[in-house]
Short mmCIF file of C-alpha atoms and ligand atoms in Angstrom, two decimals:
data_model
loop_
_atom_site.label_atom_id
_atom_site.label_comp_id
_atom_site.label_asym_id
_atom_site.label_seq_id
_atom_site.Cartn_x
_atom_site.Cartn_y
_atom_site.Cartn_z
CA MET A 297 21.95 14.15 -13.33
CA PRO A 298 19.02 16.46 -12.40
CA LEU A 299 15.92 14.77 -11.01
CA ALA A 300 13.46 14.34 -13.88
CA THR A 301 10.92 11.84 -12.58
CA ILE A 302 9.16 11.38 -9.23
CA GLY A 303 7.07 8.29 -8.50
CA PHE A 304 4.51 8.34 -5.70
CA ASP A 305 3.18 5.36 -3.83
CA ALA A 306 -0.60 5.61 -3.33
CA ASP A 307 -1.83 3.73 -0.24
CA ASP A 308 -0.88 5.52 2.99
CA THR A 309 1.30 7.94 1.04
CA LEU A 310 -1.39 9.91 -0.85
CA TRP A 311 -4.50 8.48 0.79
CA GLN A 312 -5.54 6.43 3.82
CA ASN A 313 -5.55 2.66 3.40
CA GLU A 314 -4.18 0.61 6.29
CA THR A 315 -6.67 2.12 8.72
CA PHE A 316 -9.53 0.48 6.76
CA PHE A 317 -7.77 -2.89 6.89
CA GLN A 318 -7.29 -2.54 10.66
CA ILE A 319 -10.94 -1.54 11.20
CA THR A 320 -12.04 -4.59 9.17
CA GLN A 321 -9.65 -6.83 11.07
CA ALA A 322 -11.19 -5.63 14.37
CA ARG A 323 -14.64 -6.51 13.00
CA PHE A 324 -13.32 -9.92 11.89
CA ALA A 325 -12.21 -10.53 15.50
CA GLU A 326 -15.73 -9.67 16.71
CA PHE A 327 -17.31 -12.07 14.18
CA LEU A 328 -15.12 -14.89 15.54
CA ALA A 329 -15.09 -13.87 19.21
CA ASP A 330 -16.75 -17.18 20.17
CA PHE A 331 -13.97 -19.19 18.54
CA ALA A 332 -10.61 -17.41 18.97
CA ASP A 333 -8.99 -14.63 20.98
CA PRO A 334 -8.04 -11.53 18.95
CA ALA A 335 -4.25 -11.90 19.29
CA HIS A 336 -4.28 -15.53 18.14
CA LEU A 337 -6.64 -14.68 15.31
CA ALA A 338 -4.45 -11.75 14.17
CA ASP A 339 -1.40 -14.02 14.13
CA ARG A 340 -3.19 -16.68 12.08
CA LEU A 341 -4.56 -14.08 9.66
CA HIS A 342 -1.12 -12.54 9.17
CA ARG A 343 0.31 -15.98 8.36
CA ALA A 344 -2.51 -16.70 5.90
CA GLU A 345 -1.96 -13.34 4.16
CA ALA A 346 1.79 -13.91 3.85
CA ARG A 347 1.16 -17.44 2.52
CA ASN A 348 -1.40 -16.23 -0.01
CA LEU A 349 0.44 -13.19 -1.44
CA ALA A 350 2.02 -15.30 -4.17
CA HIS A 351 -1.44 -16.54 -5.22
CA TYR A 352 -3.70 -13.53 -4.78
CA GLY A 353 -1.34 -10.54 -4.78
CA PHE A 354 -1.90 -7.44 -2.65
CA GLY A 355 -5.31 -5.95 -1.96
CA ILE A 356 -8.77 -6.34 -0.49
CA LYS A 357 -9.76 -9.49 -2.42
CA GLY A 358 -6.76 -11.43 -1.14
CA PHE A 359 -7.35 -10.07 2.36
CA THR A 360 -10.98 -11.24 2.27
CA LEU A 361 -10.01 -14.72 1.10
CA SER A 362 -7.36 -14.90 3.83
CA MET A 363 -9.97 -13.94 6.46
CA ILE A 364 -12.24 -16.76 5.22
CA GLU A 365 -9.36 -19.25 5.23
CA THR A 366 -8.41 -18.20 8.78
CA ALA A 367 -12.03 -18.48 9.94
CA ILE A 368 -12.18 -22.07 8.63
CA GLU A 369 -8.86 -22.89 10.34
CA VAL A 370 -9.57 -21.47 13.80
CA THR A 371 -13.04 -23.05 13.92
CA GLU A 372 -11.66 -26.37 12.63
CA GLY A 373 -14.14 -26.25 9.78
CA ARG A 374 -17.17 -25.30 11.87
CA VAL A 375 -17.43 -21.61 10.92
CA PRO A 376 -21.13 -20.78 10.42
CA ALA A 377 -22.20 -19.58 6.95
CA ARG A 378 -23.56 -16.48 8.72
CA VAL A 379 -20.00 -15.54 9.74
CA LEU A 380 -18.66 -16.19 6.23
CA LYS A 381 -21.30 -13.80 4.92
CA GLN A 382 -20.27 -11.17 7.50
CA ILE A 383 -16.66 -11.48 6.28
CA LEU A 384 -17.66 -11.16 2.61
CA ASP A 385 -19.83 -8.13 3.40
CA ALA A 386 -16.98 -6.50 5.34
CA GLY A 387 -14.64 -7.01 2.36
CA ARG A 388 -17.17 -5.53 -0.04
CA GLU A 389 -17.65 -2.50 2.23
CA MET A 390 -13.90 -1.85 2.02
CA HIS A 391 -14.24 -1.61 -1.79
CA ALA A 392 -17.00 0.97 -1.35
CA HIS A 393 -15.22 3.15 1.19
CA PRO A 394 -14.71 6.74 0.01
CA ILE A 395 -11.15 7.93 -0.48
CA GLU A 396 -9.49 10.10 2.19
CA LEU A 397 -6.55 12.10 0.86
CA LEU A 398 -3.62 12.58 3.25
CA PRO A 399 -2.55 16.14 4.17
CA GLY A 400 -0.45 17.86 1.53
CA ALA A 401 -0.96 15.18 -1.14
CA ARG A 402 -2.56 17.38 -3.77
CA GLU A 403 -0.46 20.48 -3.02
CA THR A 404 2.83 18.56 -3.12
CA ILE A 405 2.12 16.88 -6.46
CA ALA A 406 0.79 20.13 -7.94
CA ALA A 407 3.97 21.94 -6.85
CA LEU A 408 6.27 19.34 -8.45
CA ALA A 409 4.28 18.51 -11.60
CA PRO A 410 5.31 21.57 -13.71
CA ARG A 411 9.00 20.64 -13.66
CA HIS A 412 8.99 16.86 -13.18
CA ARG A 413 7.42 13.79 -14.70
CA ILE A 414 5.05 12.57 -11.97
CA LEU A 415 4.14 8.88 -11.73
CA LEU A 416 1.75 6.91 -9.56
CA VAL A 417 3.29 3.54 -8.68
CA THR A 418 1.03 1.27 -6.67
CA LYS A 419 0.32 -2.39 -6.10
CA GLY A 420 -2.99 -3.96 -5.19
CA ASP A 421 -6.21 -4.92 -6.93
CA LEU A 422 -6.33 -3.21 -10.35
CA LEU A 423 -10.01 -2.31 -10.16
CA ASP A 424 -9.78 -0.96 -6.60
CA GLN A 425 -6.70 1.16 -7.34
CA GLU A 426 -8.36 2.59 -10.47
CA ARG A 427 -11.45 3.41 -8.38
CA LYS A 428 -9.39 5.17 -5.72
CA LEU A 429 -7.37 7.11 -8.29
CA ALA A 430 -10.56 8.29 -10.01
CA GLN A 431 -12.11 9.31 -6.68
CA SER A 432 -8.96 11.10 -5.55
CA GLY A 433 -9.25 13.64 -8.36
CA LEU A 434 -5.43 13.53 -8.66
CA GLY A 435 -5.43 11.67 -11.99
CA PRO A 436 -4.78 14.68 -14.25
CA LEU A 437 -1.63 15.54 -12.25
CA PHE A 438 0.08 12.25 -13.13
CA HIS A 439 2.01 11.78 -16.37
CA ALA A 440 1.65 8.01 -16.03
CA VAL A 441 0.10 5.42 -13.71
CA GLU A 442 1.78 2.07 -12.99
CA ILE A 443 -0.37 -0.48 -11.14
CA VAL A 444 1.99 -3.41 -10.56
CA SER A 445 1.64 -6.82 -8.92
CA ASP A 446 4.70 -6.26 -6.71
CA LYS A 447 7.39 -3.63 -6.16
CA THR A 448 10.72 -5.30 -6.82
CA PRO A 449 14.06 -3.83 -8.02
CA ALA A 450 13.29 -5.25 -11.48
CA VAL A 451 9.91 -3.48 -11.56
CA TYR A 452 11.52 -0.15 -10.59
CA ALA A 453 14.30 -0.66 -13.14
CA ARG A 454 11.64 -1.13 -15.82
CA ILE A 455 9.65 1.95 -14.68
CA PHE A 456 12.72 4.18 -14.32
CA GLY A 457 13.97 2.98 -17.72
CA GLN A 458 10.67 3.89 -19.32
CA HIS A 459 10.02 7.24 -17.61
CA ALA A 460 13.44 8.74 -16.77
CA PRO A 461 16.63 9.45 -18.76
CA ALA A 462 18.58 7.37 -16.20
CA PRO A 463 17.75 5.58 -12.91
CA ASP A 464 19.54 8.27 -10.87
CA ALA A 465 17.23 10.90 -12.44
CA ALA A 466 14.24 9.20 -10.80
CA MET A 467 12.92 9.17 -7.23
CA MET A 468 10.32 6.99 -5.52
CA VAL A 469 8.35 8.45 -2.59
CA GLY A 470 6.35 6.30 -0.20
CA ASN A 471 5.49 5.02 3.27
CA SER A 472 6.97 1.53 2.88
CA LEU A 473 10.69 0.93 3.40
CA LYS A 474 10.23 -2.58 2.01
CA SER A 475 8.25 -1.71 -1.14
CA ASP A 476 8.97 1.94 -1.95
CA VAL A 477 12.46 2.63 -0.61
CA LEU A 478 14.77 -0.41 -0.68
CA PRO A 479 13.87 -1.75 -4.16
CA ALA A 480 13.96 1.76 -5.71
CA LEU A 481 17.46 2.31 -4.27
CA ALA A 482 18.49 -1.14 -5.53
CA ALA A 483 17.35 -0.12 -9.02
CA GLY A 484 19.73 2.87 -8.87
CA GLY A 485 17.16 5.56 -8.12
CA TRP A 486 16.54 7.96 -5.27
CA ALA A 487 14.04 7.06 -2.53
CA THR A 488 12.24 9.19 0.02
CA TYR A 489 10.50 7.65 3.00
CA VAL A 490 7.39 9.37 4.38
CA PRO A 491 6.38 7.33 7.44
CA HIS A 492 2.68 6.77 8.16
CA ALA A 493 1.51 6.06 11.72
CA LEU A 494 -0.14 2.81 10.57
CA THR A 495 1.90 0.45 8.43
CA TRP A 496 1.10 -3.19 7.69
CA ALA A 497 3.53 -5.57 9.42
CA TYR A 498 4.49 -7.05 6.03
CA GLU A 499 5.89 -3.67 4.88
CA HIS A 500 8.37 -3.28 7.75
CA ALA A 501 12.09 -3.17 6.95
CA GLU A 502 15.21 -1.53 8.38
CA GLU A 503 16.03 1.99 7.25
CA PRO A 504 19.01 2.04 4.85
CA GLU A 505 22.30 3.32 6.29
CA GLY A 506 24.84 5.38 4.38
CA ALA A 507 22.74 5.44 1.21
CA PRO A 508 23.42 8.80 -0.51
CA ARG A 509 20.15 8.77 -2.49
CA TYR A 510 17.95 8.04 0.53
CA ALA A 511 16.03 10.62 2.59
CA ARG A 512 13.34 10.56 5.22
CA ILE A 513 10.82 13.38 5.58
CA ALA A 514 8.15 13.91 8.23
CA ALA A 515 5.41 14.92 5.80
CA LEU A 516 4.75 15.14 2.06
CA ALA A 517 4.78 18.94 2.31
CA ASP A 518 8.55 18.70 2.95
CA LEU A 519 9.17 17.05 -0.43
CA PRO A 520 9.43 20.11 -2.74
CA ALA A 521 12.23 21.59 -0.59
CA LEU A 522 14.08 18.26 -0.60
CA VAL A 523 13.72 17.91 -4.38
CA GLY A 524 14.80 21.53 -4.86
CA ALA A 525 18.05 20.84 -2.97
CA ILE A 526 19.06 17.89 -5.20
MG1 MG B 265 1.91 2.52 0.79
#
């Protein structure tokens, strides 16, 4: 079955994302420097985020709420309102940050778009992802955009079923083994891993072994050659 459809992850595949979370987390540690050491705070924040995913989903809003929850916890309820305001402001600044495309993003999609159905498949806050897509200027290159609450095998099966003649005629490309690679393979599709130097701890997973539809490339610019060889 020739490859008909290629889905791209957005955050840290087409544009920078995790770096802004890490910058904000460093500021969060400064806000609470009088109450907790950075390593302890990072651990508590990570636990709060993992706990809250089922309630808030992925994105800046959930991250901001988790920072506030962590601030209340580590100060045993004594966090000053001034610090809560600093956290809220930091979250809002993340929503206003201009998009930074990753190298090769536009060129790679433009090279593949004439002969493939190109999808954007991303999770996170709907409004924020729509803002970033609009700012990226890549919108016209996509045949369809799927902003989903989570990336599970069932979600990929639905997307592949809708946008490809068969699951093995579709490929997902992204920087997360956990969200872009493993569930897309489980849904019967191809998956290409493009590692990013910064990846959120939650997205870590083991690389698949012996999976014939799996590939790893060093940069997005390597994708057209890989697709051409399938
Ligand atoms: Mg990503």
